[in-house]
Amino acid sequence: MKTKLKLKEKLFSGNLGFTLFSIVIGFVVGAIVLLIAGFNPLEAYSVMISGVFSRPKYISWTIIYATPIIITGLSVAFAFRTGLFNIGAEGQYIIGSLVATAIGYFLKLPPVIHFIFVFITAALAAGLWGAIAGYLKAKFGVHEVIATIMLNWIALYLNNYFVMLEGFKRPQSETSYEIQNTASITILENWKYSDVGREWLSNYPILKDILAAPVNLGFLIAILLAILVWYILNKTTLGYELRAVGFNRHAAEYGGINVEKSMVISMFIAGALAGIAGALQVTGVTKSVAILAAMEGYGFDGIAVSLIGSNTAFGSIFSGLLFGMLKYGGPKIQPFLRAPSEVVNIVIGTIVFFVAIPKFIRMLGSLMNKKRGEKNVG
Amino acid sequence: MDGRNFKEKVVEMKNITKMFGDFKANDNINLTVHKGEVHALLGENGAGKTTLMNVLYGLYQPTSGEIYIKGKKVNVENPNVAIENGIGMVHQHFMLVEPFTVAENIILGMETTKGIGVLDRDKAIEDVEKLSEQYGLYVDPNAKIQDITVGMQQRVEILKALYRGADILILDEPTAVLTPQEIEDLIKIIKNLTNEGKTVIIITHKLKEIKQVADYCTIIRRGKYIDTVKVSETTEEELASKMVGREVSFKVDKEERETGDTVLKIDNLVVRDNRNIKAVDGLSLEVKSGEILGIAGVDGNGQSELIEAITGLREVESGKVYFNSKDITNKTPREIIDSGISTIPEDRQKRGLVLEFTIAENTVLENYDREPFSRKGILNENKIKEYAKDLIKKFDVRPNNEKIKAKALSGGNQQKVIIAREVSNDPDLLIAAQPTRGLDVGAIEFVHKSLVEQRDKNKAVLLVSLELDEVLNVSDRIAVIYEGKIVDIIDAEEADEKTLGLLMAGRGGKRNEN
């Protein structure tokens, strides 16, 4: 009885333990689903694992998959730590990638400077996009969940409108023109396809394999951003204000903090982060934006990433990587086992479900407690 | 004693120990309660009263110890086991579904249906009415929880427990949220319940109420069992010293002193409340340095709105607030704090503290953005830590660890953190709104001493309290507020409970006409 309790306490007290436990359960249920569908789960999982780790190229791809959702995860986590639920990372991401492509294509600037300019303008634009929701909440009490969901759709159609414009749309395609090379952050992009590069790389097969994927600086920037988010939240007066407002806006107000301004700033930073995710994806991987029939899901994945990472900056890196592995390695069981892609998605979905749902329930519980507390005291 | 003989033991808790990590919340506590008695559980905030009752109710598992209910050893694994054994608990914070009606809340989880799963609403209302009549617990079964008073919500909670067949009722700090009139009603209800053969365990730190209602009283201090006494054979002073572990003075010691210049001047102030009704309606008032001005009044006569208006949290519609002869009407909270006004807010958990912040973070809530606590937007954690440690030591905050979150502190210690922060700003005016609400005698003594200290440093203190005793004991002058106006100002020396009571009810008072 006692040991049972202890185990329970340990698992549920530590966030990390709780998360790891959920991941394991997710994989177990995923295995059951595979079994029911008539596939050997051990085989499927070993395919997934080798699909992520067996070649340097695969690892490169996993990191490339993980990069944008780590950053959108940071965006959601930042907003959440300041008491806001940013469902709008998706739309902010779209705005960021659209502006990055436009600035990257139309402007002619020297290398590095061009990228920095793209980076800053995309962050600013998406930050303002996020700040709209913050302003609506601060001034008119519009709930940020509602506002950001609607802004997501506005962003999507805005994107489609601009991509269709003549001079921006590449003829006979559904995409825009590609950005200038000066704005790219893909590592050794031209060199690796040049004759010299090919020849040199053929002597270094591992390096060649790594560079076979569009390896770029995005991941490093993601880690720097995580450090920055952690630093802002915990070490600066701005972070102190934003967290105070997030935890208890009444006490913050009483302490002389401008609550409305804090909400706008918080949503601006969250939006800027999601926009940076979009900008890095454009400058590092896609080079252009396409007409979107539906949401791509980078922002929504960010919500799950943030939840799994306990809404912390560094948690988002690890959960983003886990997510990247599932997204990249998961579909590989299709060609190997002839498992339909739906089964793959069920497996991914189950894992995410089990990791995220208990957190979500906990979060909901704490939010409700907070509400009830406010009612009681007010 | 009115036919109750207290022979049959209904609850026996033996050698209960409950650890939270290394912290012993309950240390080998014994408690015996007899059928039909009102048993008070007395202790300071954080003494472990609620923990003990949560163990009895199955919300916590004891680390060691045994529980017997009606002579039978019971392993109370969860509240369902407690309910099956006839135990009901009314928590300090109510667990009600706000948009549901009273009747719906009471039957929740035990609904009777008409055959195919259709809720039998009439039956529910009938059941509730029957119960409410039997115990004199007046409620309106059709009213929604969000529309009824706190007192009625509490009665709903009690009915909920009774509906589930409880004959042992645990009430956790039941009077903390009630008005004096509601407290009287509750005491009547408790007497009705015991007359009907129910047993009541009441968690409290209010000695007056114990004397009024309880038969026996078990005292707990810092998690340890101290004594069980028969209430009729003891005095409030004895109970207090057992609870705190030292002699406690109920009187506030202060010497006569001269008042100085006017520090705060309020002129014909009008402020609207959340419902857009004039809560403060042409109020004028002056507070001088070196005095404590107490505002007495029944809750809801504009006290909260007045303070919010002075401190910049609520808009002033008309009228002026002058502080040290400067107009501070409708300035921002930050400007007002910086001009030299500190406030001990009425609701320490809502306004006073960020509960998720550490003690250290809370001590700089008003000056985190200033040197030495930060420079150019970067917090100086060492300076904040040193400052917090210093305050913790000076104000004897327990536990003395600046890294723990404010929510982990008892109410009294939370209040100490707030007072430490506010007094350390060295304000010219200290506003104290209900500064001792929910505190035990030891902490109350401390708060009162702090207020008098400010006065003796020739500062102005504005005290707003619903506790008449407090206003009478601490103030130099007493202003009575009624319907948003000051109806009279009396020297505390000349005031008595009766005159004030009449003024508070809107009767008498020389300024009443205008």
PDB file of C-alpha atoms in Angstrom, chain B residues 2-6 8-10 33-38 70 86 134-135 162 165-169 189-201 215:
ATOM      1  CA  ASP B   2     -30.308  19.560  26.955  1.00  0.00           C
ATOM      2  CA  GLY B   3     -30.725  15.809  26.776  1.00  0.00           C
ATOM      3  CA  ARG B   4     -27.420  15.129  25.032  1.00  0.00           C
ATOM      4  CA  ASN B   5     -25.193  12.916  27.139  1.00  0.00           C
ATOM      5  CA  PHE B   6     -21.978  12.594  25.099  1.00  0.00           C
ATOM      6  CA  GLU B   8     -21.343   7.339  22.563  1.00  0.00           C
ATOM      7  CA  LYS B   9     -18.066   7.862  20.720  1.00  0.00           C
ATOM      8  CA  VAL B  10     -18.710   8.504  17.043  1.00  0.00           C
ATOM      9  CA  VAL B  33     -15.863  13.163  19.402  1.00  0.00           C
ATOM     10  CA  HIS B  34     -19.134  12.019  20.958  1.00  0.00           C
ATOM     11  CA  LYS B  35     -22.545  11.774  19.405  1.00  0.00           C
ATOM     12  CA  GLY B  36     -24.537  14.959  19.591  1.00  0.00           C
ATOM     13  CA  GLU B  37     -21.710  17.274  20.563  1.00  0.00           C
ATOM     14  CA  VAL B  38     -20.263  20.310  18.918  1.00  0.00           C
ATOM     15  CA  LYS B  70     -18.939   4.672  15.434  1.00  0.00           C
ATOM     16  CA  GLY B  86     -21.978   9.254   7.605  1.00  0.00           C
ATOM     17  CA  GLN B 134     -36.338  19.827   9.486  1.00  0.00           C
ATOM     18  CA  TYR B 135     -33.084  21.570  10.397  1.00  0.00           C
ATOM     19  CA  LEU B 162     -27.242  15.982   5.061  1.00  0.00           C
ATOM     20  CA  GLY B 165     -26.958  10.930   4.938  1.00  0.00           C
ATOM     21  CA  ALA B 166     -24.263  12.642   6.975  1.00  0.00           C
ATOM     22  CA  ASP B 167     -24.673  12.543  10.734  1.00  0.00           C
ATOM     23  CA  ILE B 168     -21.199  13.816  11.484  1.00  0.00           C
ATOM     24  CA  LEU B 169     -20.623  17.217   9.912  1.00  0.00           C
ATOM     25  CA  ILE B 189     -28.465  25.966  12.751  1.00  0.00           C
ATOM     26  CA  ILE B 190     -25.652  24.127  14.508  1.00  0.00           C
ATOM     27  CA  LYS B 191     -27.770  23.938  17.644  1.00  0.00           C
ATOM     28  CA  ASN B 192     -30.706  22.569  15.641  1.00  0.00           C
ATOM     29  CA  LEU B 193     -28.461  19.935  14.103  1.00  0.00           C
ATOM     30  CA  THR B 194     -27.164  18.655  17.422  1.00  0.00           C
ATOM     31  CA  ASN B 195     -30.676  18.652  18.851  1.00  0.00           C
ATOM     32  CA  GLU B 196     -31.603  16.325  16.000  1.00  0.00           C
ATOM     33  CA  GLY B 197     -28.802  13.996  17.038  1.00  0.00           C
ATOM     34  CA  LYS B 198     -26.162  15.127  14.566  1.00  0.00           C
ATOM     35  CA  THR B 199     -22.554  15.635  15.553  1.00  0.00           C
ATOM     36  CA  VAL B 200     -20.677  18.729  14.440  1.00  0.00           C
ATOM     37  CA  ILE B 201     -16.928  19.254  14.242  1.00  0.00           C
ATOM     38  CA  ASP B 215     -19.265  21.798  23.929  1.00  0.00           C
TER      39      ASP B 215
END
